[in-house]
Short mmCIF file of C-alpha atoms and ligand atoms in Angstrom, two decimals:
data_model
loop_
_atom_site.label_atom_id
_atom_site.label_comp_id
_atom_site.label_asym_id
_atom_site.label_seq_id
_atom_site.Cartn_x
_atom_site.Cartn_y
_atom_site.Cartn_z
CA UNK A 1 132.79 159.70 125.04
CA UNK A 2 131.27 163.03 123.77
CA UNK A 3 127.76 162.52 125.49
CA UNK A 4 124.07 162.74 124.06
CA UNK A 5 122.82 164.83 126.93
CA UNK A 6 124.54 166.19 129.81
CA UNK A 7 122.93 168.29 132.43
CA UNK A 8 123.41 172.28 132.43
CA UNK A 9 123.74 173.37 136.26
CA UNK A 10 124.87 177.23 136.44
CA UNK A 11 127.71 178.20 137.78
CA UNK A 12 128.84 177.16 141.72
CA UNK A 13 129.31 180.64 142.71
CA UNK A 14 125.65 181.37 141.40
CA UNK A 15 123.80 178.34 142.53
CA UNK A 16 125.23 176.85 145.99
CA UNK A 17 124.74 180.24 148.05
CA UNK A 18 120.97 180.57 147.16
CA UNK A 19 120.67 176.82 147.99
CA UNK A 20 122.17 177.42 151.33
CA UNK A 21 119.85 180.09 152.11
CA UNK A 22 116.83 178.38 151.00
CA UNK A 23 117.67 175.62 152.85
CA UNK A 24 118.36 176.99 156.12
CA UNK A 25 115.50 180.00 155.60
CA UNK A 26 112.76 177.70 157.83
CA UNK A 27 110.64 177.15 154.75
CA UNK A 28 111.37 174.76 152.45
CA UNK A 29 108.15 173.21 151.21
CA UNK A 30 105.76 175.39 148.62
CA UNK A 31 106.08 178.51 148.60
CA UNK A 32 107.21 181.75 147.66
CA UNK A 33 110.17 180.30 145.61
CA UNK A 34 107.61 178.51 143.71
CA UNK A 35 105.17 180.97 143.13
CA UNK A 36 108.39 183.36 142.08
CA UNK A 37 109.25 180.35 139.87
CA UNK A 38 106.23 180.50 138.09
CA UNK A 39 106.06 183.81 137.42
CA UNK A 40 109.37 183.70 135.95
CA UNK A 41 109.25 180.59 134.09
CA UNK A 42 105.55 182.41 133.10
CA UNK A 43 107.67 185.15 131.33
CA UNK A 44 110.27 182.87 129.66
CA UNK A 45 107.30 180.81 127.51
CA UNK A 46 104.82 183.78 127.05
CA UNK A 47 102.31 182.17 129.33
CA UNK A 48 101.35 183.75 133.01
CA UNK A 49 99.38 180.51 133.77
CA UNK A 50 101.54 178.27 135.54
CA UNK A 51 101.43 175.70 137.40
CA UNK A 52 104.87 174.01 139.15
CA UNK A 53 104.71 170.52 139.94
CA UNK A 54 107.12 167.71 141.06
CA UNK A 55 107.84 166.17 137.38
CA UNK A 56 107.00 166.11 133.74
CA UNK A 57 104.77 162.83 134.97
CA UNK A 58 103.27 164.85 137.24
CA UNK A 59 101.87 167.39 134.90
CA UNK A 60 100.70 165.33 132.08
CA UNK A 61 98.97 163.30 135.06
CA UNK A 62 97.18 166.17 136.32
CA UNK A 63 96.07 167.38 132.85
CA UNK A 64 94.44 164.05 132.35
CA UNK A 65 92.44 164.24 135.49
CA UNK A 66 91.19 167.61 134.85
CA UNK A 67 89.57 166.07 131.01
CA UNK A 68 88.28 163.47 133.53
CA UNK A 69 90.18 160.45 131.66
CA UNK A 70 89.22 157.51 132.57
CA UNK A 71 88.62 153.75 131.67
CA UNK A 72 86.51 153.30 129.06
CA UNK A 73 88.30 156.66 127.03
CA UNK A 74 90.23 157.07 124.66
CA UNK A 75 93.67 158.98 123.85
CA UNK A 76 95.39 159.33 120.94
CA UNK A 77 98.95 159.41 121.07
CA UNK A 78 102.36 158.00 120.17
CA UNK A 79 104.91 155.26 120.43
CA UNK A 80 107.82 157.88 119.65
CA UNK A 81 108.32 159.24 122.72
CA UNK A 82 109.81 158.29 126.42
CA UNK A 83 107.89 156.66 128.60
CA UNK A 84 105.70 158.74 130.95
CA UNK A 85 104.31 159.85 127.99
CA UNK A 86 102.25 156.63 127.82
CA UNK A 87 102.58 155.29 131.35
CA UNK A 88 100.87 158.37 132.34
CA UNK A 89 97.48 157.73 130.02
CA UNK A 90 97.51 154.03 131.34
CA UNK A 91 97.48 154.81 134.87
CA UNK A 92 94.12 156.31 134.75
CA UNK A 93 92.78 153.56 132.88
CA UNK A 94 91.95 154.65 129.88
CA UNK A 95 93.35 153.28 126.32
CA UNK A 96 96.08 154.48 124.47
CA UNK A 97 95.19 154.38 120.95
CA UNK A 98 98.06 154.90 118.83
CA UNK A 99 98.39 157.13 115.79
CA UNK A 100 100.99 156.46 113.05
CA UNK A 101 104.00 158.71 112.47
CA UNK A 102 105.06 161.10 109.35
CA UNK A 103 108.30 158.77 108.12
CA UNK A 104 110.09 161.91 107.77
CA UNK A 105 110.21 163.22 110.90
CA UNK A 106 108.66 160.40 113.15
CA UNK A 107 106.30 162.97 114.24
CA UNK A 108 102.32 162.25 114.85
CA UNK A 109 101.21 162.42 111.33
CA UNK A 110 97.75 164.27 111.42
CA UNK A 111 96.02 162.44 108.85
CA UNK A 112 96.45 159.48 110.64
CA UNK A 113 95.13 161.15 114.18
CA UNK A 114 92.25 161.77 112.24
CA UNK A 115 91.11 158.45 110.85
CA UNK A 116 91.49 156.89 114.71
CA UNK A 117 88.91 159.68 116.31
CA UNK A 118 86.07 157.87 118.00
CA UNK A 119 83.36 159.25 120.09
CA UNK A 120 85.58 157.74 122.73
CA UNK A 121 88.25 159.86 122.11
CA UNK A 122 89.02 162.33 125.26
CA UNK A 123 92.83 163.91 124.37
CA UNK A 124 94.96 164.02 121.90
CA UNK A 125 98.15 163.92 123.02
CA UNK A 126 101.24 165.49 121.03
CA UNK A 127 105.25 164.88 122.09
CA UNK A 128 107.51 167.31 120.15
CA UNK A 129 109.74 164.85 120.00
CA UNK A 130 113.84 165.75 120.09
CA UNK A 131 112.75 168.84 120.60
CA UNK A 132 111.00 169.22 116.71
CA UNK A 133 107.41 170.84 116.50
CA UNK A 134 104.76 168.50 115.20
CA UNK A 135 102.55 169.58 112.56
CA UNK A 136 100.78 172.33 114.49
CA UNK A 137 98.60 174.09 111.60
CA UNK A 138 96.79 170.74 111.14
CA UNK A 139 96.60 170.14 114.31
CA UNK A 140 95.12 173.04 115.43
CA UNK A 141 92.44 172.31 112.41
CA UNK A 142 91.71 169.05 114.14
CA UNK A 143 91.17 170.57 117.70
CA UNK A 144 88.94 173.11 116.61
CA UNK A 145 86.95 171.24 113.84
CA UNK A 146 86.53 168.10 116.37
CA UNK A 147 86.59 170.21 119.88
CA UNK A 148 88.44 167.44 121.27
CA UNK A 149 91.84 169.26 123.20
CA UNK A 150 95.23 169.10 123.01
CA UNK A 151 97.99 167.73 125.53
CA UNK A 152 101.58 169.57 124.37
CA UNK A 153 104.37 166.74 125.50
CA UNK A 154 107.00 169.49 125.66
CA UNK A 155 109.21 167.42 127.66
CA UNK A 156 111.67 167.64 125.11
CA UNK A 157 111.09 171.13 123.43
CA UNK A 158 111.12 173.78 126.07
CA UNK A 159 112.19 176.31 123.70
CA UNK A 160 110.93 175.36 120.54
CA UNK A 161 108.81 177.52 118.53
CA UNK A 162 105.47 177.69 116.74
CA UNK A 163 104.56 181.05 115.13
CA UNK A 164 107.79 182.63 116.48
CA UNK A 165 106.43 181.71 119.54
CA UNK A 166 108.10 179.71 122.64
CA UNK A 167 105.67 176.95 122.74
CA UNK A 168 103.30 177.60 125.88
CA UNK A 169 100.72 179.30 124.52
CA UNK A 170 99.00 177.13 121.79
CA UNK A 171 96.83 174.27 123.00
CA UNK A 172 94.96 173.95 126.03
CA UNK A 173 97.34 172.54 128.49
CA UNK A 174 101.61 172.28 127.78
CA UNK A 175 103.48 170.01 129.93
CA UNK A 176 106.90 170.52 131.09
CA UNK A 177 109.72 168.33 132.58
CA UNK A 178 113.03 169.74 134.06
CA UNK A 179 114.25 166.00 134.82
CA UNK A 180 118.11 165.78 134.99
CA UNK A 181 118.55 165.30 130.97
CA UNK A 182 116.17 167.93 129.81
CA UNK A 183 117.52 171.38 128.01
CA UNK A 184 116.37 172.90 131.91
CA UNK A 185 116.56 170.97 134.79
CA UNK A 186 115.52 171.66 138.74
CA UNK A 187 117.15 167.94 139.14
CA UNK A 188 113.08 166.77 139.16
CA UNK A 189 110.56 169.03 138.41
CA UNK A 190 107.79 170.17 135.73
CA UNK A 191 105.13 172.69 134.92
CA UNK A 192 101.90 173.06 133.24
CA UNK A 193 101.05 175.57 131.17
CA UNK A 194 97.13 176.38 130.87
CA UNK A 195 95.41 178.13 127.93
CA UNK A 196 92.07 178.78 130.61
CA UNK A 197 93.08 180.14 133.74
CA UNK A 198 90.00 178.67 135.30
CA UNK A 199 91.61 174.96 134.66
CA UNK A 200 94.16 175.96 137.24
CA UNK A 201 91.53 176.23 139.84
CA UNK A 202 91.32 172.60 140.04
CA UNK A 203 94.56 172.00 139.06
CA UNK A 204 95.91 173.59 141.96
CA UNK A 205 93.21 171.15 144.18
CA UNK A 206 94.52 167.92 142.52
CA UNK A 207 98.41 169.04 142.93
CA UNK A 208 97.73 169.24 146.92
CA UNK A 209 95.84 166.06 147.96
CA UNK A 210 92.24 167.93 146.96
CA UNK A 211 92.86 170.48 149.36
CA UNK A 212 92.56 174.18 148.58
CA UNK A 213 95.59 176.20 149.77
CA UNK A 214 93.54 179.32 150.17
CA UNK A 215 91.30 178.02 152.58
CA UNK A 216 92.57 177.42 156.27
CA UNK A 217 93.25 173.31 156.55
CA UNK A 218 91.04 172.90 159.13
CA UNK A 219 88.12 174.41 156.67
CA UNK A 220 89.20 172.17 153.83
CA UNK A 221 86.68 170.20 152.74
CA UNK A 222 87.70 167.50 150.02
CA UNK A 223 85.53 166.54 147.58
CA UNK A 224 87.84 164.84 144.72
CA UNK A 225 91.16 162.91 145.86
CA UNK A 226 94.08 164.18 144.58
CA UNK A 227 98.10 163.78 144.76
CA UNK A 228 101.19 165.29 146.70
CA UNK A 229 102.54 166.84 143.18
CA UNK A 230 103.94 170.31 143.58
CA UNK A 231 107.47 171.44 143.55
CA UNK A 232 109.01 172.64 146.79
CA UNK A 233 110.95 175.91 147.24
CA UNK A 234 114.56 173.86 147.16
CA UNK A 235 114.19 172.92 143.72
CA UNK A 236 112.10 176.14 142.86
CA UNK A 237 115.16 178.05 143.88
CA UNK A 238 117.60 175.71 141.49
CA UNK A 239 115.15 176.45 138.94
CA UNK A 240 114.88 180.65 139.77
CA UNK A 241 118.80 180.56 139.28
CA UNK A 242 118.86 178.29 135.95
CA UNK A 243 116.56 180.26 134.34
CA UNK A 244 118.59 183.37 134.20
CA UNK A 245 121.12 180.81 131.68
CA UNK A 246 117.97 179.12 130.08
CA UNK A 247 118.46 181.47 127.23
CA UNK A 248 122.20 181.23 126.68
CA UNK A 249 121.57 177.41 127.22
CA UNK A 250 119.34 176.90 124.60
CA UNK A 251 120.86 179.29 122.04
CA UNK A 252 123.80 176.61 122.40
CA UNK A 253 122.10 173.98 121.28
CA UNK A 254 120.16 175.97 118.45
CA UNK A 255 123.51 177.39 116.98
CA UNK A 256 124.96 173.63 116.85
CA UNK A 257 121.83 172.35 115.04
CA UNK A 258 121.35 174.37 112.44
CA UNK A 259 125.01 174.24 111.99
CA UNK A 260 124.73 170.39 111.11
CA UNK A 261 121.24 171.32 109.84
CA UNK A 262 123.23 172.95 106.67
CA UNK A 263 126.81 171.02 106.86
CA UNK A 264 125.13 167.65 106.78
CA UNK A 265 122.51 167.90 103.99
CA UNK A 266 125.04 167.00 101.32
CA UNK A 267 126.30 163.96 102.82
CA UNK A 268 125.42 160.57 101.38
CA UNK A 269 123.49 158.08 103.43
CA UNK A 270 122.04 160.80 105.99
CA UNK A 271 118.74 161.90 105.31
CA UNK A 272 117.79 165.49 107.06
CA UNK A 273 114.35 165.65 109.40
CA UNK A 274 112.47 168.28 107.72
CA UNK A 275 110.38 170.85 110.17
CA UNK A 276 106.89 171.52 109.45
CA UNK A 277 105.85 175.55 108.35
CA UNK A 278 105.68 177.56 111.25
CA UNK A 279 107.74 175.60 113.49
CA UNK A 280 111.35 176.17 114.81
CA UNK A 281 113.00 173.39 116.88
CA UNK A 282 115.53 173.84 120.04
CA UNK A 283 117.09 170.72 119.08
CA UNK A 284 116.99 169.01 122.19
CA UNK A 285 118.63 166.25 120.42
CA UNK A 286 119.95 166.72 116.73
CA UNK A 287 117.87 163.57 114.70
CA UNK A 288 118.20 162.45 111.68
CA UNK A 289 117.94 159.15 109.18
CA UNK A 290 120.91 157.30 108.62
CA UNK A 291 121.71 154.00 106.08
CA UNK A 292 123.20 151.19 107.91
CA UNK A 293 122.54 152.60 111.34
CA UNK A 294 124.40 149.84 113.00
CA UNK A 295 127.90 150.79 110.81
CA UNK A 296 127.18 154.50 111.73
CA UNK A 297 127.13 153.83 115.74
CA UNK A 298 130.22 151.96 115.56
CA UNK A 299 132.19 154.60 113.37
CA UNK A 300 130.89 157.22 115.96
CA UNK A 301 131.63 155.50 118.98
CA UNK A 302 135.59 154.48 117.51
CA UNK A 303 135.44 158.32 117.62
CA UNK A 304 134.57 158.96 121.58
CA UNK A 305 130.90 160.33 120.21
CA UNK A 306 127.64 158.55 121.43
CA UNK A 307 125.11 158.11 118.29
CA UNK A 308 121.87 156.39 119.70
CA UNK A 309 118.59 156.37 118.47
CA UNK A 310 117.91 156.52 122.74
CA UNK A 311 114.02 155.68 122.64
CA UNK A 312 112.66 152.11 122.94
CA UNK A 313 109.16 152.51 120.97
CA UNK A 314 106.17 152.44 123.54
CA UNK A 315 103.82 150.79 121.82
CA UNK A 316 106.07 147.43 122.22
CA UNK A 317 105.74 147.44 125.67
CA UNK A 318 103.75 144.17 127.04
CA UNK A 319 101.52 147.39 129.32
CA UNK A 320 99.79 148.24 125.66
CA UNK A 321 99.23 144.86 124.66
CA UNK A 322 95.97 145.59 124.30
CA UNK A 323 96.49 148.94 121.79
CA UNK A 324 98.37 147.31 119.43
CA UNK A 325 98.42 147.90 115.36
CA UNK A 326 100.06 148.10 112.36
CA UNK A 327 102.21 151.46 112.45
CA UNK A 328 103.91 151.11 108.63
CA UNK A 329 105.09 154.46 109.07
CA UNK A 330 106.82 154.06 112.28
CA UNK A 331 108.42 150.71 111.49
CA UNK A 332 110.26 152.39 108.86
CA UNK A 333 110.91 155.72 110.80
CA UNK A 334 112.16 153.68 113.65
CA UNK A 335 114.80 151.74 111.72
CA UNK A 336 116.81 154.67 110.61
CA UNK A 337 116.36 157.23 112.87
CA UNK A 338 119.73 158.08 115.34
CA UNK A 339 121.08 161.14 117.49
CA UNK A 340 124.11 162.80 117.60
CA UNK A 341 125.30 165.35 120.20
CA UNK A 342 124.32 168.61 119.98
CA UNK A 343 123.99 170.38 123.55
CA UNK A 344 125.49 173.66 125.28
CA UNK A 345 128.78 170.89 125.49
CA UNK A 346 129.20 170.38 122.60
CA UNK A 347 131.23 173.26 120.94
CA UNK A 348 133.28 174.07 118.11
CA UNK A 349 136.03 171.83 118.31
CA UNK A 350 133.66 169.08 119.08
CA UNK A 351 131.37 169.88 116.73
CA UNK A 352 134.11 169.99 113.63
CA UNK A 353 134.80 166.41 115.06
CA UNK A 354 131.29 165.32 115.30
CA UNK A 355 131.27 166.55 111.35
CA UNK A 356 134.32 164.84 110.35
CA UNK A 357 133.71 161.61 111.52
CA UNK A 358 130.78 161.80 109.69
CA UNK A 359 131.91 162.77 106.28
CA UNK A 360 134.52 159.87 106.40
CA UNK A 361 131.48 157.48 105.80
CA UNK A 362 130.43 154.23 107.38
C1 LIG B 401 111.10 163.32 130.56
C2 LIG B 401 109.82 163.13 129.88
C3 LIG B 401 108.58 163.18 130.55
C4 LIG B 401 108.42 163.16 132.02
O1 LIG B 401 109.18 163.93 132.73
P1 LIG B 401 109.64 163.65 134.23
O2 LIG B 401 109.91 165.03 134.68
O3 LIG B 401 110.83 162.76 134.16
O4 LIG B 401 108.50 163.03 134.95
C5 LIG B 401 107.43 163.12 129.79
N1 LIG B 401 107.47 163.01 128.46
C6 LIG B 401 108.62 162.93 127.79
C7 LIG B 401 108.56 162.82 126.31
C8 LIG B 401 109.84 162.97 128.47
O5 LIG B 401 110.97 162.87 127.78
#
């Protein structure tokens, strides 16, 4: 079964010997692996201010401790997106107030953002889902006109563009993951990207139980609690070696979807995602709208190729009881939308196949 996502790990020859000597170099914990990690992954996004941390959950955890969420607040965010996403806002108490979705591209729809602002309202909280770029030009309106900042959920879109930009740059803090699945992965691992360098000072504090690594531990004085969150230099040094294929990687999964991005517009019962001005996607996972989903799946999967739509909506989950509402926009987004393969392994023969089975109908 051709896969939905696979993880990239470079080449043996490349990978295992810098292990080994990582791992038998007497310093495995943070270090200079990370802090060369940074740098480097710094360069790749556009962005010297970076933080490494243990996960994508980490990161969008830490980000919400440095707005000082809390209960009683307020974040606005979405039910199109994995997990953590949400999790994450809940576990500091405060609500998740959900936004509805543009039908088109099941993307936070801006307008609706808007009308659920409240002077309780501490983040607003943006997943470029699949790997496609939510509407950042009104977005950007929004921040500024209402001050209140932006989270970047780029879990999925490490590579995707705004402005001809990698994303990294934009909003006050962008989130990372390089779980197993992601376009990059350091088997766990994440990174925060900061717009203010001086929201790394804390940052750094709350990654480290509080403590400040600058100051000798028996000078550390604590004053606000915080977690055991950074990356160590074992999966730094994975990460130092998959970044020199992150390019190539992603330019894999680019040229397959704008391949089916112009070979599937024509065909009935598929509708395309359209991608807002400005933005470029890295197609994490190639999405689009199908008729009779359930048919489709099946006439995929007699051909060895997973179709899935692969996220269960959060706001259904009995944790956000409490947020729920009428999403119109979603309902219908989420009864159509599906994924097909698209990665670095999927490649030309796979892809004509992918195509194929598709233009037989379902
Ligand atoms: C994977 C993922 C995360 C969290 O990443 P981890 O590194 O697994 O903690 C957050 N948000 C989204 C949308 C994700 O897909």
């Amino acid at each position: 079964m051709l896969p939905l996502v696979k993880p990239y790990i470079a080449p043996r020859n490349e990978m295992i010997p810098k292990i080994e000597k990582i791992l038998y170099s007497g310093y495995i914990a943070e270090g200079e692996a990370v802090y060369k990690f940074e740098e480097e992954f710094g360069k790749f996004i556009g962005n010297p201010n970076v933080l490494a941390v243990q996960s994508g959950t980490a990161a969008l955890h830490i980000v919400l401790l440095l707005l000082d969420v809390g209960p009683g607040d307020e974040v606005i965010s979405t039910p199109m997106t994995a997990e953590p996403t949400n999790t994450t806002i809940a576990v500091t108490g405060a609500k998740v107030v959900w936004a509805d979705v543009d039908p088109n591209t099941g993307l936070l729809d801006p307008k609706s953002v808007r009308e659920r602002i409240t002077e309780r309202t501490k983040a607003i909280m943006l997943v470029h889902y699949a790997g496609m770029v939510c509407n950042m030009d009104e977005f950007n309106k929004i921040s500024e006109e209402t001050g209140i900042p932006i989270i970047e959920d780029t879990a999925h879109a490490l590579g995707s563009k705004y402005q001809n930009k990698i994303i990294g740059m934009n909003s006050r803090f962008t989130c990372y993951s390089f779980q197993a699945i992601k376009q990059m992965t350091t088997v766990d691992g994440g990174a925060i990207a900061f717009k203010n360098p001086e929201d790394m000072i804390p940052a750094r504090k709350l990654r480290w139980f509080g403590l400040d690594k600058k100051i000798p531990r028996l000078e550390n004085d604590i004053k606000r609690a915080g977690y055991k969150y950074g990356m160590n230099n074992v999966t730094a040094t994975i990460g130092l070696v998959q970044l020199t294929h992150l390019h190539e990687v992603l330019g894999k999964y680019s040229f397959n979807g704008k391949y089916y991005d112009k070979v599937l517009r024509e065909v009935p019962g598929i509708t395309l995602t359209p991608y807002y001005d400005h933005t470029e996607p890295s197609y994490w996972l190639y999405t689009l709208k199908v008729q009779n989903r359930d048919a489709f799946i099946r006439l995929m999967e007699d051909h060895g190729i997973l179709a899935s739509p692969l996220h269960h909506r959060s706001d259904s989950h009995s944790v956000f009881i409490n947020s729920r509402c009428e999403l119109p926009n979603m309902d219908e987004w989420y009864k159509n939308y599906v994924h097909i393969p698209c990665g670095w392994w999927i490649g030309e023969e796979e892809r004509e196949k992918i195509i194929q089975t598709i233009k037989k109908g379902w």
